[in-house]
Coordinates of C-alpha atoms in Angstrom, one line a residue:
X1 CA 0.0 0.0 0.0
X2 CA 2.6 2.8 0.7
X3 CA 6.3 3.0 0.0
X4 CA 9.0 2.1 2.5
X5 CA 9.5 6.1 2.2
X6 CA 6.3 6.7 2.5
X7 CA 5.9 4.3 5.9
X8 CA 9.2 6.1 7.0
X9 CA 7.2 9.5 6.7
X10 CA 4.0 8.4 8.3
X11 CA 6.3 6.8 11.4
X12 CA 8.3 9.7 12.1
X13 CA 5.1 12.0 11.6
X14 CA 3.5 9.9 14.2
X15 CA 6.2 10.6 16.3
X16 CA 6.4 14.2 15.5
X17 CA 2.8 14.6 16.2
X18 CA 3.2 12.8 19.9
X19 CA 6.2 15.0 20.6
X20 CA 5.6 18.5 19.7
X21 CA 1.8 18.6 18.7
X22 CA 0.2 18.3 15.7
X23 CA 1.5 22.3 15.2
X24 CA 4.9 21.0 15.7
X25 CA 4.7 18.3 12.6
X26 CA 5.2 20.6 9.5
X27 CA 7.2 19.6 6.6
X28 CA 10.3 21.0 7.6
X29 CA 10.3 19.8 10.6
X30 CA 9.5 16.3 9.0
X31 CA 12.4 16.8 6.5
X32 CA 15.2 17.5 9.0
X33 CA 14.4 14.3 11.2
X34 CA 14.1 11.6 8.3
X35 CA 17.4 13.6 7.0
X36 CA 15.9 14.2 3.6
X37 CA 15.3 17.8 1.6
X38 CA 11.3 19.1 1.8
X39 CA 10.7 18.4 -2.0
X40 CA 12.1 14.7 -1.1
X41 CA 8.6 15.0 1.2
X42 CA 6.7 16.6 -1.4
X43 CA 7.6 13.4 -4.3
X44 CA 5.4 11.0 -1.5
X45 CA 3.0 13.2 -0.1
X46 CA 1.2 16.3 -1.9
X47 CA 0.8 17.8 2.1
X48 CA 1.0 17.6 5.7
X49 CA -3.0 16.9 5.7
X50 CA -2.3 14.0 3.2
X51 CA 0.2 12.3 5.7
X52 CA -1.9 13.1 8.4
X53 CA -4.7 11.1 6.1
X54 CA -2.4 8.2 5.6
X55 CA -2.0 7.9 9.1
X56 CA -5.4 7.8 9.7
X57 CA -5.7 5.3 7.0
X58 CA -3.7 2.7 8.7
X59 CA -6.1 2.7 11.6
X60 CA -8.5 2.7 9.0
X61 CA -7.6 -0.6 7.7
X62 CA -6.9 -2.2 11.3
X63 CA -11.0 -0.9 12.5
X64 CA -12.0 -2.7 9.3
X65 CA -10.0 -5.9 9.8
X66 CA -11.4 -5.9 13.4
X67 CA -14.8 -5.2 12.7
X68 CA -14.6 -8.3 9.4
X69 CA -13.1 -10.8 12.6
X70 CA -16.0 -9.9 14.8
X71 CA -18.5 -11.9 11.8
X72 CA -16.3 -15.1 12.5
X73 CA -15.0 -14.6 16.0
X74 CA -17.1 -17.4 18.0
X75 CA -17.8 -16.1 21.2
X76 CA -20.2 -14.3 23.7
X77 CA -20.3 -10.5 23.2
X78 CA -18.0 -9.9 26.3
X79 CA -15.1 -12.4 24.8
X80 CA -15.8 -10.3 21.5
X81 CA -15.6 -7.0 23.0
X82 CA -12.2 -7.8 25.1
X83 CA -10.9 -9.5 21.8
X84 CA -10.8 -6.1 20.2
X85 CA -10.0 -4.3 23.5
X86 CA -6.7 -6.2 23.7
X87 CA -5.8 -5.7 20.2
X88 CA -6.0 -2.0 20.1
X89 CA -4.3 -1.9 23.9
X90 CA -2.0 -4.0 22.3
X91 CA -1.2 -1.9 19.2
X92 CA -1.1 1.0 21.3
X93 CA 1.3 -0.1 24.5
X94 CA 3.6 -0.8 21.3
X95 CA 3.4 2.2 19.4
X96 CA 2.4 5.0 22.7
X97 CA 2.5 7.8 20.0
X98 CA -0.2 6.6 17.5
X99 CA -2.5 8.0 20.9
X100 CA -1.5 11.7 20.4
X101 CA -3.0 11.4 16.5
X102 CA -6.2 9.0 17.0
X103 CA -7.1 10.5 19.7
X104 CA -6.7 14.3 18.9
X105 CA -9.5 14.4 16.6
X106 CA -11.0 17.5 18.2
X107 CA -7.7 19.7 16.4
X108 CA -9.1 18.3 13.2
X109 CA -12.0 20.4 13.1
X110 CA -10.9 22.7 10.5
X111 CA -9.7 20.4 8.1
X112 CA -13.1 18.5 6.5
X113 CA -10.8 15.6 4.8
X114 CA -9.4 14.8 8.7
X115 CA -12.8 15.5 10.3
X116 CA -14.5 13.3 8.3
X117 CA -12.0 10.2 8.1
X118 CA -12.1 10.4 12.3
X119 CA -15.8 9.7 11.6
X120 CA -15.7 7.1 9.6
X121 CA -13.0 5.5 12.0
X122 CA -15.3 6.3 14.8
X123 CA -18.8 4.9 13.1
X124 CA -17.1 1.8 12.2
X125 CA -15.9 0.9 15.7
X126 CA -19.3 2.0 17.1
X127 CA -21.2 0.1 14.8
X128 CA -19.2 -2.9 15.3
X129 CA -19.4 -2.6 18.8
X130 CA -23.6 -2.0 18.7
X131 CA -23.5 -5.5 16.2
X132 CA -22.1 -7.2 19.0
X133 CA -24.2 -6.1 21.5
X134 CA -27.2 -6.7 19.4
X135 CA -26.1 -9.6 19.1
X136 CA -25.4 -10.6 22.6
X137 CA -28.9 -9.3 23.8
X138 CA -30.5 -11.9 21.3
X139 CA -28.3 -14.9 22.5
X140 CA -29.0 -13.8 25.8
X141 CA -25.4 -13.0 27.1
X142 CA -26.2 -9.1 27.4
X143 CA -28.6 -7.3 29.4
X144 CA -31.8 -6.2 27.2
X145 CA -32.4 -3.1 29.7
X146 CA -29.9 -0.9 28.6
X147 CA -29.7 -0.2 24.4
X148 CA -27.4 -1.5 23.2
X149 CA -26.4 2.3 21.4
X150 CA -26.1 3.2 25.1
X151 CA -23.2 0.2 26.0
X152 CA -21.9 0.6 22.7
X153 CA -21.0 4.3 24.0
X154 CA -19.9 3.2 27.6
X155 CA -17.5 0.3 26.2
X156 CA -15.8 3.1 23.4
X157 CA -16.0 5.6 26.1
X158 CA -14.2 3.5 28.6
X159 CA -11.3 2.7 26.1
X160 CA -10.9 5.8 25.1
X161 CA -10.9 7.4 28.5
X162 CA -8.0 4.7 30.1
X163 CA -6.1 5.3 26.7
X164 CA -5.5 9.3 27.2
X165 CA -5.4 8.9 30.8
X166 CA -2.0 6.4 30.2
X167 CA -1.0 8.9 27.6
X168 CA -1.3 12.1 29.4
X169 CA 0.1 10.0 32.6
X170 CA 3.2 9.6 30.3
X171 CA 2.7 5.9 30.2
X172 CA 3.5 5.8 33.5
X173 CA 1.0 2.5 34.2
X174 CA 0.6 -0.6 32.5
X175 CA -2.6 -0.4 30.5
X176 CA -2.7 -3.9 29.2
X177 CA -3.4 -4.5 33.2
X178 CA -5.5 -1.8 33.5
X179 CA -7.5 -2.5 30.7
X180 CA -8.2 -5.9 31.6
X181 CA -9.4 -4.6 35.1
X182 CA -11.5 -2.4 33.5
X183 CA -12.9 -5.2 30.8
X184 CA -14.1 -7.0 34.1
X185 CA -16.3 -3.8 34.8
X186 CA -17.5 -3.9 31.3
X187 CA -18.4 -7.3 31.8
X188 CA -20.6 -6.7 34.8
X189 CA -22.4 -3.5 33.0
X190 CA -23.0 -5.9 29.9
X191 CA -24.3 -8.8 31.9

């Protein structure tokens, strides 16, 4: 899908982006850590909002792959749920910076091509999460008294919550461990 120049850019944007703010990742600053001339940016990417798109992109792809696993994944909707709970704890205990983009969506206002791809990402992991639910309250493993658009919001709001909590604690706790104490929570509300 992208070059290995054009992974290379997305990586050290990422990084970028987690150390000096999304105001901090311009072109030239992007040039003079890969060690390569702005135009050399310019031949991959037409602008900063593209690589910022690209990034997005990737998480894109991994919502998608998720949310295709959850049609085949045998399991009660709490074993589904904590499956993709893991994975995305996973990818981000391994790559802490990703947080600072996917979770900044509120400085993306202003730019409709950003705004709208943090939606998409957003919808897709809701609705996958709502499916599950859905159907969890039919097979009779989740509670019918709360909708399931309402635990659909307090699963994605709990992850998100523990996620910039770590990062704005500067990673200082292990969040695979605190996200499994909090999927035992979730497990409770869903039951």
């Amino acid at each position: 899908m992208f070059t290995a120049r054009q992974s290379e850019i997305i990586d050290r944007s990422i990084e970028i982006i987690a150390s000096k703010g999304i105001q901090g990742m311009t072109i030239k600053n992007l040039a003079k850590e890969i060690g390569i001339s702005e135009p050399a940016i310019y031949r991959h990417f037409k602008s900063k909002t593209e690589i910022i798109l690209a990034i997005l992109e990737n998480f894109k792809i991994m919502a998608e792959f998720l949310s295709a696993s959850m049609e085949t994944f045998k399991g009660s909707a709490y074993e589904k749920i904590s499956f993709m709970f893991s994975k995305m704890i996973e990818i981000f205990a391994a790559q802490p910076s990703i947080v600072s983009v996917i979770f900044s969506e509120e400085i993306f206002k202003n730019e409709e091509a950003l705004l709208e791809k943090i939606r998409t990402i957003m919808n897709l992991h809701q609705n996958t999460i709502e499916n599950i639910i859905s159907k969890g309250q039919l097979e009779g493993n989740v509670r019918k008294d709360i909708s399931k658009d309402s635990l659909a919001l307090l699963v994605m709001g709990a992850l998100r919550l523990l996620v910039k909590r770590w990062d704005l604690n500067r990673h200082e706790f292990n969040l695979a461990n605190e996200g499994n104490a909090l999927l035992k929570s979730i497990d409770l509300i869903l039951k």
